Amino acid sequence: MLIGDLPEFPEYDENYRAGFASFVGRPNAGKSTLTNALVGEKVAITSSKPQTTRHTIRGIVHRDHAQLVLVDTPGLHRPRTLLGSRLNDLVIDTLSEVDVVGFCLPADEKIGPGDKFIAAQLRKVPHQPVVALVTKVDKVARDQLPEHLVAVDQLGREHLAGEGKQAEGFSAIIPVSAVEGDQVDVVAEELTAMMPPSPPLYPTGELSDEPETMMIAELIREAALEDVRDELPHSIAVTVEEMIPREDRPQEKPLLDVHATIHVERNSQKAIIIGRGGSRLKQIGSHARTGIKKLLGTPVYLDLHVKVTKEWQRDPKKLNRLGF
């Protein structure tokens, strides 16, 4: 690499702060949407379907005097498959290495057993402060929010206060709407203030350290998740088999050939993904291609295939091959 090609890091002084924050919460608690809002670009896929996130995604938030690295995680849940157990293990491992935990609790749902389960898990992990992020406040009336904030505070006092924890439970409770951008800056300021003094960890302008192939696979999976039956999302996995620049293209008009496979567990699911006359698969390709083009900054030819990989969620060897 030439000297001129070396990445440029932000200028910093002794007051600069940088570190890692991890978002946890029940599936579909708004973790990925908040990650994208803080970063300012899409680095994590979002869907109305629970358990959309399967990999930790590092999104990087740049501020004048701080750098916040967001580690988005799969939703903690009571596992029913080997995949579910591995995802929970991934979350616990991540929590032990970050500087602060953001516990996402949707404003439009009452505190329930799932939230208490997560709080119990947090007690088992040595970590830095826990901040309650009350997400989706745009979905509730203003006069309903105070009662929910009291319930969140009570959850923290019951499950997090005590020896080795914050004496009063949550270090802070912040209502936020990632969709409307309400209080997103407040979340960034609160979390960066909790980071340790440190030089910047990533170059200026870098928004994620997720490999491009993984991000492309996730964009395809996001497109495949749209408008599918409730049982199907958990059975979908995507692998990128090949990415090759098209030969004999003018330099000013490049084209990237991307070959990817959508894995499902049953033939009936394969039929759903393909659709009548291939219409559903074409729709998935068109949707995903738009996101991939934006991600890579170059036109893309996307070649999608659907494969039945039976019981992949429960088979250790198949999970390994699919990247879990």
XYZ file of C-alpha atoms in Angstrom:
324
model
C 0.000 0.000 0.000
C 1.311 3.459 -0.861
C 1.680 6.052 1.893
C -0.937 8.209 0.213
C -3.403 5.317 0.454
C -3.193 5.053 4.251
C -6.518 5.789 5.982
C -6.889 9.193 7.620
C -7.849 9.237 11.289
C -9.571 12.153 13.077
C -7.440 14.663 14.943
C -7.641 14.222 18.700
C -6.322 15.483 22.033
C -6.271 14.192 25.609
C -10.018 14.831 25.939
C -10.959 12.567 23.001
C -13.097 9.551 23.875
C -13.690 6.335 21.967
C -15.139 2.956 22.801
C -17.836 0.371 22.285
C -21.535 0.285 23.103
C -23.834 -2.679 22.608
C -27.605 -2.603 22.173
C -29.630 -5.444 23.660
C -33.335 -6.037 23.884
C -36.114 -8.353 22.908
C -36.392 -9.199 19.208
C -37.863 -6.298 17.224
C -37.137 -3.765 19.986
C -35.727 -1.240 17.507
C -32.014 -1.938 17.979
C -31.089 -1.994 14.284
C -33.210 1.062 13.445
C -31.537 3.031 16.243
C -28.094 1.874 15.094
C -28.790 3.164 11.571
C -30.145 6.477 12.905
C -27.062 7.080 15.052
C -24.617 6.179 12.279
C -26.556 8.205 9.719
C -26.433 5.409 7.125
C -27.888 1.922 6.841
C -25.450 -0.558 8.369
C -27.969 -3.013 9.856
C -31.025 -4.493 8.187
C -34.455 -3.777 9.628
C -37.740 -5.639 9.401
C -41.046 -5.920 11.210
C -40.217 -9.599 11.689
C -38.571 -10.553 15.020
C -35.008 -11.874 15.176
C -33.994 -10.060 12.001
C -30.419 -9.458 13.194
C -28.209 -12.553 13.286
C -24.726 -11.051 13.308
C -23.138 -8.343 15.415
C -22.902 -5.211 13.275
C -20.391 -2.530 14.109
C -21.680 0.899 13.191
C -19.338 3.826 13.812
C -20.645 7.172 15.075
C -18.266 10.093 14.501
C -18.439 13.227 16.679
C -16.032 16.171 16.935
C -14.389 14.884 20.113
C -15.502 11.263 20.270
C -16.030 8.059 18.358
C -18.716 5.588 19.349
C -18.617 2.064 17.956
C -22.079 0.495 18.093
C -22.220 -3.275 18.316
C -25.734 -4.299 17.312
C -26.635 -7.806 18.423
C -29.329 -10.404 17.779
C -32.248 -10.104 20.195
C -31.835 -12.063 23.409
C -34.612 -14.661 23.667
C -35.374 -18.059 25.118
C -33.809 -20.288 22.428
C -35.768 -23.082 20.739
C -33.082 -24.155 18.235
C -29.309 -24.528 18.067
C -29.239 -21.317 16.040
C -31.105 -19.535 18.844
C -28.627 -20.813 21.436
C -25.674 -19.667 19.324
C -27.209 -16.226 18.870
C -27.690 -15.852 22.633
C -24.083 -16.929 23.248
C -22.962 -14.322 20.723
C -24.811 -11.605 22.641
C -23.369 -12.610 26.024
C -19.821 -12.732 24.603
C -20.299 -9.275 23.102
C -21.578 -7.742 26.347
C -18.467 -8.771 28.240
C -16.269 -6.684 25.929
C -18.083 -3.333 25.596
C -17.928 -0.113 27.617
C -21.666 0.505 27.973
C -24.876 -1.417 27.301
C -27.989 0.173 25.819
C -31.091 -1.797 26.830
C -33.776 -1.119 24.186
C -37.328 -1.211 25.542
C -40.134 -0.316 23.102
C -42.508 2.370 24.396
C -45.497 0.734 22.704
C -45.150 -2.560 24.597
C -45.473 -3.192 28.325
C -42.539 -4.537 30.298
C -42.873 -8.304 30.026
C -41.194 -11.619 30.823
C -38.794 -11.182 27.899
C -37.468 -7.901 29.324
C -37.067 -9.462 32.770
C -35.257 -12.425 31.189
C -32.780 -10.033 29.546
C -32.314 -8.066 32.765
C -31.514 -11.339 34.541
C -28.931 -12.130 31.836
C -27.349 -8.694 32.298
C -26.774 -9.434 35.973
C -24.588 -12.391 34.970
C -22.261 -10.344 32.773
C -19.626 -7.985 34.158
C -20.041 -4.772 32.222
C -20.083 -1.015 32.454
C -23.237 1.135 32.920
C -26.582 0.112 31.462
C -28.642 2.848 29.807
C -32.352 2.277 29.176
C -33.272 3.373 25.650
C -37.047 3.656 25.441
C -37.537 3.228 21.699
C -40.494 3.848 19.362
C -41.888 6.781 21.386
C -43.521 8.004 18.164
C -45.946 5.081 18.488
C -47.479 6.176 21.804
C -49.382 9.253 22.962
C -47.355 11.742 24.990
C -49.542 11.322 28.073
C -48.897 7.555 28.084
C -45.096 7.836 28.084
C -44.519 8.863 31.767
C -46.203 5.685 33.060
C -43.982 3.545 30.839
C -40.847 5.394 31.957
C -41.756 4.673 35.579
C -42.111 0.969 34.736
C -38.697 1.013 33.016
C -37.129 2.677 36.052
C -38.672 0.017 38.295
C -37.235 -2.751 36.087
C -33.762 -1.296 36.539
C -34.126 -0.918 40.296
C -35.356 -4.496 40.701
C -32.830 -6.217 38.425
C -29.712 -4.045 38.090
C -29.284 -2.218 41.414
C -27.028 -3.832 43.962
C -23.424 -4.715 44.637
C -21.252 -4.166 41.595
C -24.124 -2.516 39.736
C -25.466 1.014 39.629
C -27.004 1.724 43.028
C -30.143 3.144 41.436
C -30.489 0.730 38.522
C -30.204 2.254 35.044
C -27.506 4.921 34.631
C -29.910 6.897 32.447
C -33.325 6.489 30.843
C -33.691 8.117 27.413
C -36.903 8.146 25.346
C -36.033 8.092 21.633
C -37.653 7.763 18.224
C -35.142 6.575 15.633
C -37.739 6.878 12.862
C -38.457 10.564 13.572
C -34.946 11.402 14.808
C -36.293 12.542 18.175
C -33.571 12.488 20.875
C -31.133 10.493 18.718
C -28.454 13.140 19.390
C -29.150 12.883 23.120
C -28.489 9.130 22.963
C -25.213 9.761 21.118
C -24.098 12.395 23.651
C -24.971 10.229 26.655
C -23.184 7.156 25.309
C -20.062 8.978 24.108
C -19.747 10.627 27.525
C -19.422 7.142 29.005
C -16.583 6.139 26.679
C -13.027 5.992 28.072
C -10.331 8.455 26.968
C -8.852 6.949 23.817
C -7.455 7.791 20.386
C -9.950 7.260 17.537
C -10.415 3.586 16.689
C -11.495 3.918 13.045
C -10.571 6.205 10.134
C -12.573 9.333 9.320
C -15.749 8.547 7.407
C -15.715 4.789 8.016
C -19.214 3.705 9.054
C -18.890 -0.052 9.583
C -16.291 -2.823 9.660
C -18.760 -5.451 8.466
C -17.362 -7.279 5.389
C -19.041 -6.234 2.137
C -20.128 -9.795 1.361
C -21.890 -10.028 4.734
C -23.661 -6.700 4.212
C -24.766 -7.766 0.728
C -26.114 -11.056 2.097
C -28.027 -9.143 4.765
C -29.546 -6.759 2.197
C -30.769 -9.744 0.193
C -32.217 -11.334 3.324
C -33.943 -8.082 4.237
C -35.601 -8.007 0.811
C -36.633 -11.653 1.203
C -38.209 -10.942 4.605
C -40.748 -8.494 3.194
C -44.343 -9.762 3.193
C -43.567 -13.389 4.065
C -45.411 -15.659 6.466
C -44.520 -15.549 10.158
C -42.769 -18.943 10.202
C -40.594 -18.295 7.161
C -38.207 -15.491 8.321
C -36.368 -17.774 10.745
C -35.757 -20.287 7.949
C -34.092 -17.839 5.547
C -30.301 -17.527 5.277
C -28.252 -15.981 2.474
C -24.724 -16.691 1.272
C -22.800 -14.692 -1.330
C -21.013 -17.204 -3.519
C -19.081 -14.852 -5.805
C -18.494 -11.166 -6.600
C -16.734 -10.541 -9.920
C -16.262 -7.306 -11.922
C -17.782 -7.818 -15.388
C -15.040 -8.141 -17.996
C -14.849 -5.975 -21.119
C -16.699 -3.086 -19.440
C -15.480 0.526 -19.920
C -13.810 1.914 -16.808
C -16.428 4.642 -16.551
C -19.263 2.056 -16.722
C -18.320 -0.803 -14.380
C -20.677 -3.653 -13.541
C -20.314 -6.103 -10.673
C -21.697 -9.630 -10.996
C -22.973 -10.878 -7.627
C -24.011 -14.522 -7.320
C -25.925 -15.391 -4.140
C -27.997 -18.232 -2.706
C -31.109 -17.932 -0.552
C -31.339 -20.950 1.761
C -34.645 -22.247 3.124
C -35.507 -25.443 4.973
C -38.433 -26.893 2.997
C -39.641 -27.151 -0.599
C -42.831 -25.289 0.322
C -40.706 -22.353 1.525
C -38.720 -22.421 -1.712
C -41.974 -22.060 -3.643
C -42.940 -19.028 -1.526
C -39.609 -17.284 -2.151
C -39.695 -17.942 -5.913
C -43.350 -17.015 -6.335
C -45.583 -17.673 -9.310
C -43.516 -17.596 -12.474
C -40.507 -16.352 -10.465
C -42.274 -13.068 -9.669
C -41.362 -13.042 -5.968
C -37.689 -13.790 -6.605
C -37.539 -10.998 -9.193
C -39.045 -8.605 -6.639
C -36.458 -9.653 -4.036
C -33.641 -9.133 -6.558
C -34.885 -5.695 -7.580
C -35.231 -4.532 -3.971
C -31.841 -5.917 -2.926
C -30.050 -4.597 -6.006
C -30.994 -1.027 -5.101
C -29.452 -1.345 -1.637
C -26.335 -3.118 -2.917
C -25.749 -0.444 -5.565
C -25.960 2.246 -2.884
C -23.627 0.290 -0.599
C -20.947 -0.348 -3.243
C -21.411 2.759 -5.379
C -21.462 0.722 -8.589
C -24.150 -0.923 -10.766
C -24.786 -4.565 -9.921
C -26.071 -7.620 -11.770
C -27.585 -9.818 -9.070
C -27.974 -13.537 -9.785
C -30.142 -15.222 -7.116
C -30.767 -18.919 -6.581
C -32.975 -20.598 -3.965
C -31.758 -23.799 -2.292
C -33.416 -26.134 0.200
C -30.932 -26.720 3.046
C -32.975 -28.959 5.333
C -33.028 -28.246 9.074
C -30.054 -25.868 8.816
C -31.038 -24.092 12.046
C -30.497 -27.314 14.005
C -27.500 -28.820 12.205
C -24.091 -27.689 13.564
C -22.248 -28.404 10.301
C -24.792 -26.519 8.195
C -24.777 -23.589 10.640
C -21.007 -23.410 10.328
C -21.183 -23.426 6.531
C -23.745 -20.623 6.598
C -21.536 -18.468 8.833
C -23.129 -18.938 12.244
